[in-house]
Short mmCIF file of C-alpha atoms and ligand atoms in Angstrom, two decimals:
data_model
loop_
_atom_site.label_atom_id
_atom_site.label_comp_id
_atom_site.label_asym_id
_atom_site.label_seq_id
_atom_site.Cartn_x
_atom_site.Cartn_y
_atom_site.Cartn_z
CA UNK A 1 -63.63 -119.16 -62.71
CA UNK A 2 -65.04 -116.65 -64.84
CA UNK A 3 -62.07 -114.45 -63.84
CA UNK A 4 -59.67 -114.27 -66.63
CA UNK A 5 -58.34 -111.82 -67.99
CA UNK A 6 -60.31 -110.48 -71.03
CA UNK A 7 -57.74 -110.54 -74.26
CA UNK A 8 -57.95 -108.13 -76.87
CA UNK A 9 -58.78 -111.62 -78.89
CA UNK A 10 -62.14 -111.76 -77.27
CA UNK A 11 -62.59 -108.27 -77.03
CA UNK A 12 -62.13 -108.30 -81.23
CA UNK A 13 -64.35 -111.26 -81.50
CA UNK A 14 -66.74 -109.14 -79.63
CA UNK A 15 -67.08 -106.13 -81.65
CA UNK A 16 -67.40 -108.40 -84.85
CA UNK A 17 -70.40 -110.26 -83.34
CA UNK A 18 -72.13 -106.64 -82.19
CA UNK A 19 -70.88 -104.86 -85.85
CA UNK A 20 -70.18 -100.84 -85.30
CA UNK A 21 -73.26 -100.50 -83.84
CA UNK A 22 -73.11 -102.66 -80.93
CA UNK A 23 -70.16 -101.38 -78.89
CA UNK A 24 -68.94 -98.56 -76.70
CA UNK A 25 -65.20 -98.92 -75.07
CA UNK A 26 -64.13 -95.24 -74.52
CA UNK A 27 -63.76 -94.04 -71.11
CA UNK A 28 -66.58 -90.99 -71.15
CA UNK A 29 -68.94 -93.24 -72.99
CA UNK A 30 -69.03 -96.06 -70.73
CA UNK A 31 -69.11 -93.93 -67.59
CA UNK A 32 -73.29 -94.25 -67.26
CA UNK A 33 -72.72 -98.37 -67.24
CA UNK A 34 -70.18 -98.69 -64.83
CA UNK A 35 -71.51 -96.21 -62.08
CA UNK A 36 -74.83 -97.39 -60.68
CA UNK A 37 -77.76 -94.85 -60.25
CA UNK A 38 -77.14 -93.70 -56.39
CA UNK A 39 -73.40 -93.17 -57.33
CA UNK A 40 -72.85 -96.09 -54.48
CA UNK A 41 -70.65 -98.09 -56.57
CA UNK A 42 -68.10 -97.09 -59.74
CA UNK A 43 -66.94 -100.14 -61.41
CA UNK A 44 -64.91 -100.71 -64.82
CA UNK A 45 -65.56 -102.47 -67.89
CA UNK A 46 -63.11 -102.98 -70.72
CA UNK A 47 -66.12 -103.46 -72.96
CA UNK A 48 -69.69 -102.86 -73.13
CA UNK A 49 -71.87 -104.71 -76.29
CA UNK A 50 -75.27 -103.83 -77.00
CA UNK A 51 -76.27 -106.53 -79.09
CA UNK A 52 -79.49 -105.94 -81.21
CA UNK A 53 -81.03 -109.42 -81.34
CA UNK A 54 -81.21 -112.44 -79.21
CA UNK A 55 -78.70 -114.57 -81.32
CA UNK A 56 -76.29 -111.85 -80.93
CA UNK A 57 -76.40 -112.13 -77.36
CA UNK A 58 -75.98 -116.06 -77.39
CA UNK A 59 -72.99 -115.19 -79.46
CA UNK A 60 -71.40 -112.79 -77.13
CA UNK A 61 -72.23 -115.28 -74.29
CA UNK A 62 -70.63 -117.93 -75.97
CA UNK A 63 -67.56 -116.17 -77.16
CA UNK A 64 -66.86 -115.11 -73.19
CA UNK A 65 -67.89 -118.81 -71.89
CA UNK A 66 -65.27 -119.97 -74.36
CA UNK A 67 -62.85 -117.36 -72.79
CA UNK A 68 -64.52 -117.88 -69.02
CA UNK A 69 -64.86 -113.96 -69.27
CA UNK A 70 -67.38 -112.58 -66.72
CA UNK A 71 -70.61 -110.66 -68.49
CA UNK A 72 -72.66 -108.80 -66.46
CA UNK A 73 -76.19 -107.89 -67.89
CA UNK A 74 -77.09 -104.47 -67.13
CA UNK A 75 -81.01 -103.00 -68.39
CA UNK A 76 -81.99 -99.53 -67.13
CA UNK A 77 -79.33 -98.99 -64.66
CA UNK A 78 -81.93 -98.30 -62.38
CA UNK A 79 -81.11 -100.77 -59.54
CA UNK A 80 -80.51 -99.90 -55.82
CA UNK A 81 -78.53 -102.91 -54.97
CA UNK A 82 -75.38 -102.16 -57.13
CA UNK A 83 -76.35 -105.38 -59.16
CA UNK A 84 -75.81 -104.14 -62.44
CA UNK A 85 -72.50 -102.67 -62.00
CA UNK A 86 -69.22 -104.34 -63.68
CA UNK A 87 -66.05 -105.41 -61.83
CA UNK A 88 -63.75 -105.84 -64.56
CA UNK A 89 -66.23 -107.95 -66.77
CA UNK A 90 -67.53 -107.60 -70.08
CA UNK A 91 -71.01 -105.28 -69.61
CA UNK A 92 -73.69 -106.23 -71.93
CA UNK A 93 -76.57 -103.64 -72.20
CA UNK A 94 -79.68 -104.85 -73.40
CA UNK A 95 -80.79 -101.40 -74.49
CA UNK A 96 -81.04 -102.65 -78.10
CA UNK A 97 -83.43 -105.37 -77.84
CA UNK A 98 -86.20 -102.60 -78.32
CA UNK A 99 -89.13 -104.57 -79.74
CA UNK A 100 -92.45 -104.85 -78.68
CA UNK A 101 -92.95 -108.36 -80.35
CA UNK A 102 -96.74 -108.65 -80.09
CA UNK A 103 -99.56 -107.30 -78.34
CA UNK A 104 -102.76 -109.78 -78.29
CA UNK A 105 -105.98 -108.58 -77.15
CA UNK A 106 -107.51 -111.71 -77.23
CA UNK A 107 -104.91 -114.04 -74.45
CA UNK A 108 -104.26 -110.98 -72.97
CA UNK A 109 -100.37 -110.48 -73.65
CA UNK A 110 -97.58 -108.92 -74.38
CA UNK A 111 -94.49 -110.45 -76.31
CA UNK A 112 -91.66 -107.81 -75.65
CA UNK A 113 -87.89 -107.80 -75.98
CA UNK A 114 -85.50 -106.96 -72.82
CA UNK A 115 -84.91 -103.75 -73.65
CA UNK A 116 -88.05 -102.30 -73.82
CA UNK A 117 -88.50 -99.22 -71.48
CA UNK A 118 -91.24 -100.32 -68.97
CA UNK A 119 -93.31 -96.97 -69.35
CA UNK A 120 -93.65 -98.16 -73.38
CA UNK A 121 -94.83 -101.36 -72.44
CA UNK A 122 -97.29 -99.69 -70.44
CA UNK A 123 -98.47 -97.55 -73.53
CA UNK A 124 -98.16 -100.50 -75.88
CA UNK A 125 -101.07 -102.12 -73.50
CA UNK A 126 -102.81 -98.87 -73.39
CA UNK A 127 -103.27 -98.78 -76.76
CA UNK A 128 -104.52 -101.90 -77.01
CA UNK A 129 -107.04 -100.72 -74.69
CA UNK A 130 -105.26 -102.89 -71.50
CA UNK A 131 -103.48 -102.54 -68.88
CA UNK A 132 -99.87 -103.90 -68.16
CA UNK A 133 -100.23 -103.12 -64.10
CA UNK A 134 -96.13 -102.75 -63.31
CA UNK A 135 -95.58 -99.47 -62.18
CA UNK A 136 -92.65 -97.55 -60.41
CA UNK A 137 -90.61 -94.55 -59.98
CA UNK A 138 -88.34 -95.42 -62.81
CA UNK A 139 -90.52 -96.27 -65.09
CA UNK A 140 -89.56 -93.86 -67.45
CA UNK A 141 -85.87 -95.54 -68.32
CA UNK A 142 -86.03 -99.07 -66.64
CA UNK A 143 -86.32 -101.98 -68.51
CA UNK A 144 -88.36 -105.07 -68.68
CA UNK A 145 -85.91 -107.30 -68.59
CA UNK A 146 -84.01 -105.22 -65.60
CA UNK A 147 -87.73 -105.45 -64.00
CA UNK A 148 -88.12 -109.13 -64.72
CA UNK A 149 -84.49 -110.69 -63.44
CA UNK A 150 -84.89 -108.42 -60.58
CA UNK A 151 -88.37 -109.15 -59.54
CA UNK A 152 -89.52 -105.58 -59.20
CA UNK A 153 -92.20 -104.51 -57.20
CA UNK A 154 -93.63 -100.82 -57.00
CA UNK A 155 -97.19 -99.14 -55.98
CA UNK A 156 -99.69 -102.06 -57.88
CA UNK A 157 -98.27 -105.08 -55.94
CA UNK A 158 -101.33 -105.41 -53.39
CA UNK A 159 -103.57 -106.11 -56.88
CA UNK A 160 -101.40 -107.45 -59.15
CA UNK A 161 -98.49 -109.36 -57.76
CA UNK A 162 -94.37 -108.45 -58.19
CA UNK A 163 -93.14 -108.63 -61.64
CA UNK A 164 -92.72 -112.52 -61.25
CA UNK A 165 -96.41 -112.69 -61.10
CA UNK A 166 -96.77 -110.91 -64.24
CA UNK A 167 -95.39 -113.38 -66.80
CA UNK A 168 -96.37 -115.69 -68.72
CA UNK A 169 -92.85 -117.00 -70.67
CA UNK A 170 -89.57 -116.20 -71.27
CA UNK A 171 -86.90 -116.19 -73.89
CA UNK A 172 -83.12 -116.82 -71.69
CA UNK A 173 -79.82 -117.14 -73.16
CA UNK A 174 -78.20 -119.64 -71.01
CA UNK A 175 -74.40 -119.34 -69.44
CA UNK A 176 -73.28 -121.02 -72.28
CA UNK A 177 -74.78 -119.73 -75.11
CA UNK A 178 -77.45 -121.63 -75.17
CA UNK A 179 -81.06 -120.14 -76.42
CA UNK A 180 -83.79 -121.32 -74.17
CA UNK A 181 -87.10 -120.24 -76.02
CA UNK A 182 -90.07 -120.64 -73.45
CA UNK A 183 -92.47 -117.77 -74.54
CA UNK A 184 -95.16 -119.93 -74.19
CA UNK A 185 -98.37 -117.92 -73.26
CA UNK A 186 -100.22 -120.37 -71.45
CA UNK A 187 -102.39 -120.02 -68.72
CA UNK A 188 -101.98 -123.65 -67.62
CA UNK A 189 -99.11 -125.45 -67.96
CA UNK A 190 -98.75 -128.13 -65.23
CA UNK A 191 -95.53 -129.89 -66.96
CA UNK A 192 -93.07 -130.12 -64.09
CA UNK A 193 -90.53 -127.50 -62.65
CA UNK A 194 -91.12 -123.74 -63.36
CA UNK A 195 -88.12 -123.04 -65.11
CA UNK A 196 -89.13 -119.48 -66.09
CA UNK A 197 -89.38 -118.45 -62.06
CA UNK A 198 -85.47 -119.52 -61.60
CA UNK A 199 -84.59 -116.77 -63.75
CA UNK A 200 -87.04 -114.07 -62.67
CA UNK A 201 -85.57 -112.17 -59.43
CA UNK A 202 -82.12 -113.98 -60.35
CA UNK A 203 -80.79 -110.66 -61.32
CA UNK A 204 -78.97 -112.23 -64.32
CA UNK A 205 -76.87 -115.18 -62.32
CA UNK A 206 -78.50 -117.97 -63.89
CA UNK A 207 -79.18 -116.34 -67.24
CA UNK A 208 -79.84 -113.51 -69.37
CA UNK A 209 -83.40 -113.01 -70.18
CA UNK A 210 -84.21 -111.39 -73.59
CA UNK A 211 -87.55 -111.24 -74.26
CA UNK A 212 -90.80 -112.29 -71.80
CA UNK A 213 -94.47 -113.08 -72.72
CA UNK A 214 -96.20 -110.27 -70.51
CA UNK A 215 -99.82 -110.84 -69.06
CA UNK A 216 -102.44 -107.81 -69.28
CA UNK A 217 -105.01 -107.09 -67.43
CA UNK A 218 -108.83 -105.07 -68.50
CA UNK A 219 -107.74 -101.35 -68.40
CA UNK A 220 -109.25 -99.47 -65.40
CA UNK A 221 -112.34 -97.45 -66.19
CA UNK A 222 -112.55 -95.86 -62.75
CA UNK A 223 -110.36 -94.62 -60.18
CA UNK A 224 -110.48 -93.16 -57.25
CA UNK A 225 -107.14 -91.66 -54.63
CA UNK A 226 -107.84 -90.38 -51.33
CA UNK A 227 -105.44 -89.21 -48.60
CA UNK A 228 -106.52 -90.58 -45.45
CA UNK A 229 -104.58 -89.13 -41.65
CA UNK A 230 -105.54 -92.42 -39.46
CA UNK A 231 -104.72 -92.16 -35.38
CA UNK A 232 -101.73 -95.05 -35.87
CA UNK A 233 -99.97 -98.08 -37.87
CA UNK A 234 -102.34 -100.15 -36.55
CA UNK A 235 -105.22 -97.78 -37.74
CA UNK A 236 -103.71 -97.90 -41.21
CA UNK A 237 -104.09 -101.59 -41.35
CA UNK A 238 -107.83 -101.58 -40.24
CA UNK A 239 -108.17 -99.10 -43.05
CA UNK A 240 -106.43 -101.78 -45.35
CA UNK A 241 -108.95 -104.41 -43.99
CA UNK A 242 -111.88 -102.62 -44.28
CA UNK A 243 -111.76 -101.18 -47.83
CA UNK A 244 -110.24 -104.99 -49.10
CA UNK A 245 -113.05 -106.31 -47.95
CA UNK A 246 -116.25 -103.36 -49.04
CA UNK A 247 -114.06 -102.82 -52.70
CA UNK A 248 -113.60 -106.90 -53.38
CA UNK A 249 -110.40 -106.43 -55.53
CA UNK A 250 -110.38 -102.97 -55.54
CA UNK A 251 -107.83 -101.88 -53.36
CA UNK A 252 -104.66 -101.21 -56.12
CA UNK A 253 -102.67 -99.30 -53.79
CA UNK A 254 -101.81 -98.47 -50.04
CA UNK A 255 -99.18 -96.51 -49.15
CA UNK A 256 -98.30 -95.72 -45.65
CA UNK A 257 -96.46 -92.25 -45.00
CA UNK A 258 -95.47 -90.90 -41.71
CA UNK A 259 -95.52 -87.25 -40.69
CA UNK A 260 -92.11 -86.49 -41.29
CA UNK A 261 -91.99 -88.35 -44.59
CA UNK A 262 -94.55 -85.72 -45.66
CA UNK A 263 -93.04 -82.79 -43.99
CA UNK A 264 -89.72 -83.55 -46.00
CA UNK A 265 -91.75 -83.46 -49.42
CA UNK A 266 -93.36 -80.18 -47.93
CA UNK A 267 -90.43 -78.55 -47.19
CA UNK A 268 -87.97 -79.57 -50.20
CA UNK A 269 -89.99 -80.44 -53.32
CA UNK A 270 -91.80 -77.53 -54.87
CA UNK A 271 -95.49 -77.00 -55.19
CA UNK A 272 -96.34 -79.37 -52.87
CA UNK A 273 -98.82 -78.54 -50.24
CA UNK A 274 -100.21 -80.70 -47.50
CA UNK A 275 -103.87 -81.72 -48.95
CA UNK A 276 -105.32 -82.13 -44.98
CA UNK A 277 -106.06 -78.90 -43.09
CA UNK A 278 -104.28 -79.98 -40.00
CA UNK A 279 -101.03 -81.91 -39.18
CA UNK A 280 -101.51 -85.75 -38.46
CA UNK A 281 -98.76 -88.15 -37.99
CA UNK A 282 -99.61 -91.19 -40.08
CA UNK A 283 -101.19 -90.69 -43.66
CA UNK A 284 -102.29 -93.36 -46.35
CA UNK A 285 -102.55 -92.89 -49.88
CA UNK A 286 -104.80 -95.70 -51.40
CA UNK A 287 -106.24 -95.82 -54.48
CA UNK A 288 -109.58 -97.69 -55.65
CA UNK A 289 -109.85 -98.81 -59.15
CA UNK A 290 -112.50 -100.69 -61.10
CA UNK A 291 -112.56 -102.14 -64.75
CA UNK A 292 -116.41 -101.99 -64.87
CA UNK A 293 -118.69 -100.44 -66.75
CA UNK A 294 -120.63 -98.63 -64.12
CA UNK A 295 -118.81 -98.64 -60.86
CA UNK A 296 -119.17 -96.27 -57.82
CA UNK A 297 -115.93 -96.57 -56.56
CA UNK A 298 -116.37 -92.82 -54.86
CA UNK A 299 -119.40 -93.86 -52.47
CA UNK A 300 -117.89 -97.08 -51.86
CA UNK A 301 -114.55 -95.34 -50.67
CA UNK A 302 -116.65 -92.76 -48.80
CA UNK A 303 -118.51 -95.77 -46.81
CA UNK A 304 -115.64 -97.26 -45.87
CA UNK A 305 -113.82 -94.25 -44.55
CA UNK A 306 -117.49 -93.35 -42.98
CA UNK A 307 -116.76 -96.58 -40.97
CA UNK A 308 -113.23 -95.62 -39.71
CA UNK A 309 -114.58 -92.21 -38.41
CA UNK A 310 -117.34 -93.32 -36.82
CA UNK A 311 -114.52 -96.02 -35.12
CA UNK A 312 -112.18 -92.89 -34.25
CA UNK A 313 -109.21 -94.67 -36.28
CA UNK A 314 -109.86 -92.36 -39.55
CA UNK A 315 -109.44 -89.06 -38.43
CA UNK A 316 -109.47 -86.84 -41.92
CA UNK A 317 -109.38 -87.29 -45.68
CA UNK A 318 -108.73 -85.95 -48.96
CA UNK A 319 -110.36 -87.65 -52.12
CA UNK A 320 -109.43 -86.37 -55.54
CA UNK A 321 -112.13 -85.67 -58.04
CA UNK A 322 -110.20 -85.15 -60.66
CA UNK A 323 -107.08 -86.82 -62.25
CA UNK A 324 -105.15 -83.60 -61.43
CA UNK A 325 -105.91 -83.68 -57.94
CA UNK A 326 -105.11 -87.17 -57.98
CA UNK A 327 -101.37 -86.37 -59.46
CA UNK A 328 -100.68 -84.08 -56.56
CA UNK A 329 -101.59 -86.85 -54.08
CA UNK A 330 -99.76 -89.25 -55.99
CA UNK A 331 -97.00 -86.49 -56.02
CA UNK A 332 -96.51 -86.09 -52.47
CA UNK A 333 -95.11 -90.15 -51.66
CA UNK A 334 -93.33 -90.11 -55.26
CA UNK A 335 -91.23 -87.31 -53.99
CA UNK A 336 -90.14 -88.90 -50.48
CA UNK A 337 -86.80 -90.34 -51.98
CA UNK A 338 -86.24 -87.21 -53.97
CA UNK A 339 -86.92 -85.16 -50.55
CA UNK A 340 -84.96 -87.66 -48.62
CA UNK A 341 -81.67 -86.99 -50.96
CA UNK A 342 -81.71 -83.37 -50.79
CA UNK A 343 -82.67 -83.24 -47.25
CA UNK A 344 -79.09 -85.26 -46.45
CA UNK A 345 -77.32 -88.25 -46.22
CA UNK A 346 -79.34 -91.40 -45.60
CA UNK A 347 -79.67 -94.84 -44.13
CA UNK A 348 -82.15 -97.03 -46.20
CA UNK A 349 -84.30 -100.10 -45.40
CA UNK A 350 -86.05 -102.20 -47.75
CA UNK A 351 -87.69 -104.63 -45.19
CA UNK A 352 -91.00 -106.59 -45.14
CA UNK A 353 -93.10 -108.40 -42.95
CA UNK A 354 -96.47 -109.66 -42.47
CA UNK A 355 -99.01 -107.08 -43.19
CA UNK A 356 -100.30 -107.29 -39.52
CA UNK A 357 -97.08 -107.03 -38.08
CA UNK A 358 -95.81 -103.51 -39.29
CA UNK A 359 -97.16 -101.16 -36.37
CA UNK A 360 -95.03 -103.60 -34.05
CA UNK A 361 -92.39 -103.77 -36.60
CA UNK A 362 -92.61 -99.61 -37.34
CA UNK A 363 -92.13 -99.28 -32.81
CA UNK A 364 -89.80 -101.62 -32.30
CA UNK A 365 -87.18 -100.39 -34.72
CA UNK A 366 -87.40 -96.47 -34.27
CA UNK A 367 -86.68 -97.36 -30.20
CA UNK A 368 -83.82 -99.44 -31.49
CA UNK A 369 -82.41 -97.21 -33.79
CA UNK A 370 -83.54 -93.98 -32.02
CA UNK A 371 -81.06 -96.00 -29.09
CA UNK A 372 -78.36 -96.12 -31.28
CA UNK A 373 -78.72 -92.67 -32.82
CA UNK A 374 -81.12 -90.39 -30.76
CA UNK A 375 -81.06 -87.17 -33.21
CA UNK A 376 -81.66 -89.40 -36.96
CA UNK A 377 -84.76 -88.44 -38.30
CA UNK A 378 -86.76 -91.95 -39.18
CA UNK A 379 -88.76 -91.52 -42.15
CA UNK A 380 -91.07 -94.32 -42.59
CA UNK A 381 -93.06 -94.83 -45.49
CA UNK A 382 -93.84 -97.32 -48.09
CA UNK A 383 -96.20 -100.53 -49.48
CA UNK A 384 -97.94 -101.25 -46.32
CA UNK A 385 -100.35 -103.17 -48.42
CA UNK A 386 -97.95 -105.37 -49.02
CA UNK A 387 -96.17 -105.52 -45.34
CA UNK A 388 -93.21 -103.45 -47.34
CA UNK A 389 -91.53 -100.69 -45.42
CA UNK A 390 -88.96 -98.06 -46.42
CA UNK A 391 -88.03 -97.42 -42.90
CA UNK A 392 -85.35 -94.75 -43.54
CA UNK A 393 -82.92 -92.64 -41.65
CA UNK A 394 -81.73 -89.13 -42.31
CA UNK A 395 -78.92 -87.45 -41.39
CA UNK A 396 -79.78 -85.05 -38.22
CA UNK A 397 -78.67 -81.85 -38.48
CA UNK A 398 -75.77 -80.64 -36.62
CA UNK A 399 -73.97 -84.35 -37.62
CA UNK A 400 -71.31 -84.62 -40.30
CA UNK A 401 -72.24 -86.93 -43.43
CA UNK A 402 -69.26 -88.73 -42.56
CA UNK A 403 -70.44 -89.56 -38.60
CA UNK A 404 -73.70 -90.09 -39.75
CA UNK A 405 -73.06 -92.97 -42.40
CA UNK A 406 -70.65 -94.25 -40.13
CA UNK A 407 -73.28 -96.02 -38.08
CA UNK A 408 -74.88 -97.24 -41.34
CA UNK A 409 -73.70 -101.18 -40.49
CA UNK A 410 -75.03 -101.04 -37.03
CA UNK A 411 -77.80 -99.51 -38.47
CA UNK A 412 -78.66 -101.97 -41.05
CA UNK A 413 -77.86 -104.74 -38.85
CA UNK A 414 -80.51 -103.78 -36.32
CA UNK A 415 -83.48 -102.87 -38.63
CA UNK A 416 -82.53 -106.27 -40.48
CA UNK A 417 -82.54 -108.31 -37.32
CA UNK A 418 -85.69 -106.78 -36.06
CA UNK A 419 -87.53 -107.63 -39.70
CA UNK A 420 -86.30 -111.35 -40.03
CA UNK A 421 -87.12 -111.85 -36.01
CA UNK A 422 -90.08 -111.04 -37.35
CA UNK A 423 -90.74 -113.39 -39.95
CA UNK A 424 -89.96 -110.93 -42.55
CA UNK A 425 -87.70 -110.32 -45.21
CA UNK A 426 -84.39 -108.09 -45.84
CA UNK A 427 -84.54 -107.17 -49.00
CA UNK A 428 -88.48 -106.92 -50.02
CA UNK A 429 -88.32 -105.73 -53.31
CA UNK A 430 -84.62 -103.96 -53.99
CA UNK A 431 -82.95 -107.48 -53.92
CA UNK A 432 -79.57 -108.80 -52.98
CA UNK A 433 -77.02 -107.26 -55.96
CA UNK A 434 -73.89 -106.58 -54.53
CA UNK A 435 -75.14 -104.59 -51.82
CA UNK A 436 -77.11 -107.34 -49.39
CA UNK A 437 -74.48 -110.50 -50.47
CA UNK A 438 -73.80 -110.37 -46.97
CA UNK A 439 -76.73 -110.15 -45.65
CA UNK A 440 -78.56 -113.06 -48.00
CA UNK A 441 -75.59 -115.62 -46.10
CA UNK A 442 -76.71 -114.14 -42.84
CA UNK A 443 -80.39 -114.37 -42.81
CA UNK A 444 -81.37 -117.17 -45.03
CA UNK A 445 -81.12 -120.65 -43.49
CA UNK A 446 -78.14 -122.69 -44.28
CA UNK A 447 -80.49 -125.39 -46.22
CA UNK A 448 -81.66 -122.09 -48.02
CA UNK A 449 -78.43 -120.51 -49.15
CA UNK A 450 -77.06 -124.26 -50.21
CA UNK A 451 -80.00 -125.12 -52.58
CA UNK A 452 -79.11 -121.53 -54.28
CA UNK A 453 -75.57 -122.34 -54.74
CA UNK A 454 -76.39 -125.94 -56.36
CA UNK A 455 -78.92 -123.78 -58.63
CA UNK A 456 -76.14 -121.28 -59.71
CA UNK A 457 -73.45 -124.36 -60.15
CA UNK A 458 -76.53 -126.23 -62.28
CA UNK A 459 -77.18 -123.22 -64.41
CA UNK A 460 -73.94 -121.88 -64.32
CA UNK A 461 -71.06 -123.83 -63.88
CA UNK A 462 -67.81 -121.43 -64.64
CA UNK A 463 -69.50 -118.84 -62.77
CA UNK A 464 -69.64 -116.33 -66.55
CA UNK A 465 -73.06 -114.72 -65.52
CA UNK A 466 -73.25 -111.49 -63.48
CA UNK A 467 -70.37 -113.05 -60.86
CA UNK A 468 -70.00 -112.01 -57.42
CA UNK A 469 -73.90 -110.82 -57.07
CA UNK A 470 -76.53 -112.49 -54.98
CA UNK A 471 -74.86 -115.77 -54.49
ZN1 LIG B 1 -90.69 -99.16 -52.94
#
């Protein structure tokens, strides 16, 4: 099912629905949609359409249900899960569906098409004077609707929920063909199941959304970062507590970095300086901001940290006074993955658990994995705000790339086990692709795994959309 062969019949009937425009099938141009972004997977496509309006795409879907040809929707190419990458199927990009649809200051939204980059929905909301809060390190070529069936998260989760939390309505083109139109922008709508959430974080199984009612949010009028060296884990989560609760909803972001996480940004990204005078093990970036009018978000940050001196768990900080300053603090966790990739070969975690759990969670798995490999350098950093962890392990020096990845299963397996002991998750905000299929059949409960399947054969029948990922 959804494994034949693709005919040159379909692959005509293709190119006339798309026109000139709308398709790429030479070997050199097709190379940036089948390899995904870490160079982890290289797959092949006989075809990739870019279709330029959502009745285009039902067509294409159609014409390949018809055929029970595979598609696999691919946005920004961003992903870390190998999700987006083709095995033979026909690739449709969404890259075309480029319109911002609407912008309304007065419900607050944004009507945009799939293929919008994320960083111009941002500036579309600026504009209007609002704020669309998604943010992350690729927002510069992802896409919405790459953001949306994938359920990204990034730095403003803590304050303004994962991309699921940030919609409103979607348009969907079903498996077969089919337009669903749900852009609905209401606030309330109590009308039975929540279709919309099916397909966000579905990464394209169920369908292929095209367009998504967006909510926005009153721009930020004040902001304040400081970088804060706190005695331990469990220090940076009295930190978390503390300015929660003296900021009400201020808290936008709280990232946890661990020495060597910074000393890998010191020593391999340039201009990059360590903004504390002496060397501490666990930092936090966190960032205040305020919508107000009048707001004194800097005395309000400097009470709080006040507190966690005068409790010895806040042992030195940096606060930015100026957006500049701010950039370089910003700069220094942006870079860890950058740092991390030319520092060596790696062994990545994307794990979660509850927010009061992650010292525990942070010393139980460097002794297990420090067991299993006593010379990796862990680098732990991430969205402790939201009980999110990149617990990451480098390749030690004096070990081949080859040896090193070698223990990558073990690896995974142990951080994994340790998480989900833990009442956490395996995949907190990467998701399942290709990459963690495995895994999704190992952790989730049986009862779990089954409802999923009788969701995909629901929505999708002949298995057409995005086949072999997730589920
Ligand atoms: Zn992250």
């Amino acid at each position: 099912m959804g494994a034949a062969t693709v005919t040159s019949g379909l692959i005509g009937r293709l190119k006339d629905i798309v026109g000139a425009q709308g398709w790429l099938a030479e070997a050199p141009e097709l190379e940036p949609y089948v390899l995904d972004q870490r160079g982890w997977y290289r797959g092949h496509t006989p075809l990739v359409v870019r279709p330029a309006t959502v009745a285009e795409v039902s067509a294409v879907v159609r014409a390949c249900a018809e055929a029970r040809v595979g598609i696999v929707p691919q946005g920004g190419n961003t992903g870390l899960v190998g999700g987006a990458v083709p095995e033979g199927q026909i690739l449709l990009s969404t890259a075309r569906l480029k319109r911002i649809r609407e912008v309304d200051p007065v419900d607050f939204t944004a009507t945009v098409e799939a293929g919008c980059v994320l960083a111009d929905v941002q500036a579309a909301a600026a504009e209007a004077g609002l704020l669309f809060p998604l943010s992350l390190a690729a927002e510069g070529s992802c896409e919405i609707g790459g953001n949306l069936s994938t359920n990204a998260g990034g730095t403003a989760v803590l304050r303004y929920g994962n991309a699921r939390e940030l919609v409103l309505g979607l348009e969907v083109v079903l498996a077969d063909g089919t337009i669903w139109n749900g852009l609905r922008r209401l606030r309330k709508d109590n009308t039975g199941y929540d279709l919309k959430q099916l397909f966000l974080g579905s990464e394209g199984t169920l369908g292929i959304i095209t367009a998504a009612v967006l909510k926005l949010f009153p721009r930020p009028r004040h902001v304040r970062t400081a970088f804060v060296a706190v005695t331990s884990p469990e220090a940076a989560v009295r930190l978390l507590g503390r300015c929660r609760a003296a900021s009400g909803d201020g808290v936008t972001t709280f990232e946890y970095m661990d020495r060597t996480s910074l000393e890998l940004v010191l020593e391999h990204i340039p201009d990059t300086r360590d903004p504390l005078g002496e060397r501490h093990a666990h930092h936090v970036l966190l960032e205040l901001t305020s919508s107000r009018e009048r707001d004194d978000l800097e005395s309000l940050l400097e009470a709080a940290l006040e507190g966690g001196y005068e409790a010895g768990y806040v042992v030195d900080a940096a606060i930015a006074t100026s957006e500049a300053r701010s950039r370089e603090l910003w700069r220094l966790r942006e870079s860890i993955p950058e740092a991390e990739r030319v520092a060596g070969a790696g062994i990545k975690h994307d794990i979660s658990v509850p927010i009061a759990r992650v010292p525990e969670f942070l010393e139980r798995a460097r002794e297990a994995v420090l067991r299993e490999l006593p010379d990796a350098l862990v680098v732990a950093f991430g969205h402790l705000g939201d009980g999110n962890i990149h617990f990451n392990l480098n390749q030690p020096p004096g070990m081949t790339r080859d040896a090193f990845m070698a223990h990558m299963p073990g690896i995974n397996r142990t951080v994994m086990d340790i998480a989900v002991e833990m009442e956490g998750s395996f995949s907190a905000e990467h998701g399942v692709g290709r990459l963690k299929r495995a895994d999704l059949e190992r952790y989730k409960s049986p009862v779990e795994v089954e409802l999923m399947r009788t969701l995909k054969r629901a929505f999708d029948p002949e298995d057409i959309l995005n086949p072999g990922k997730v589920i």
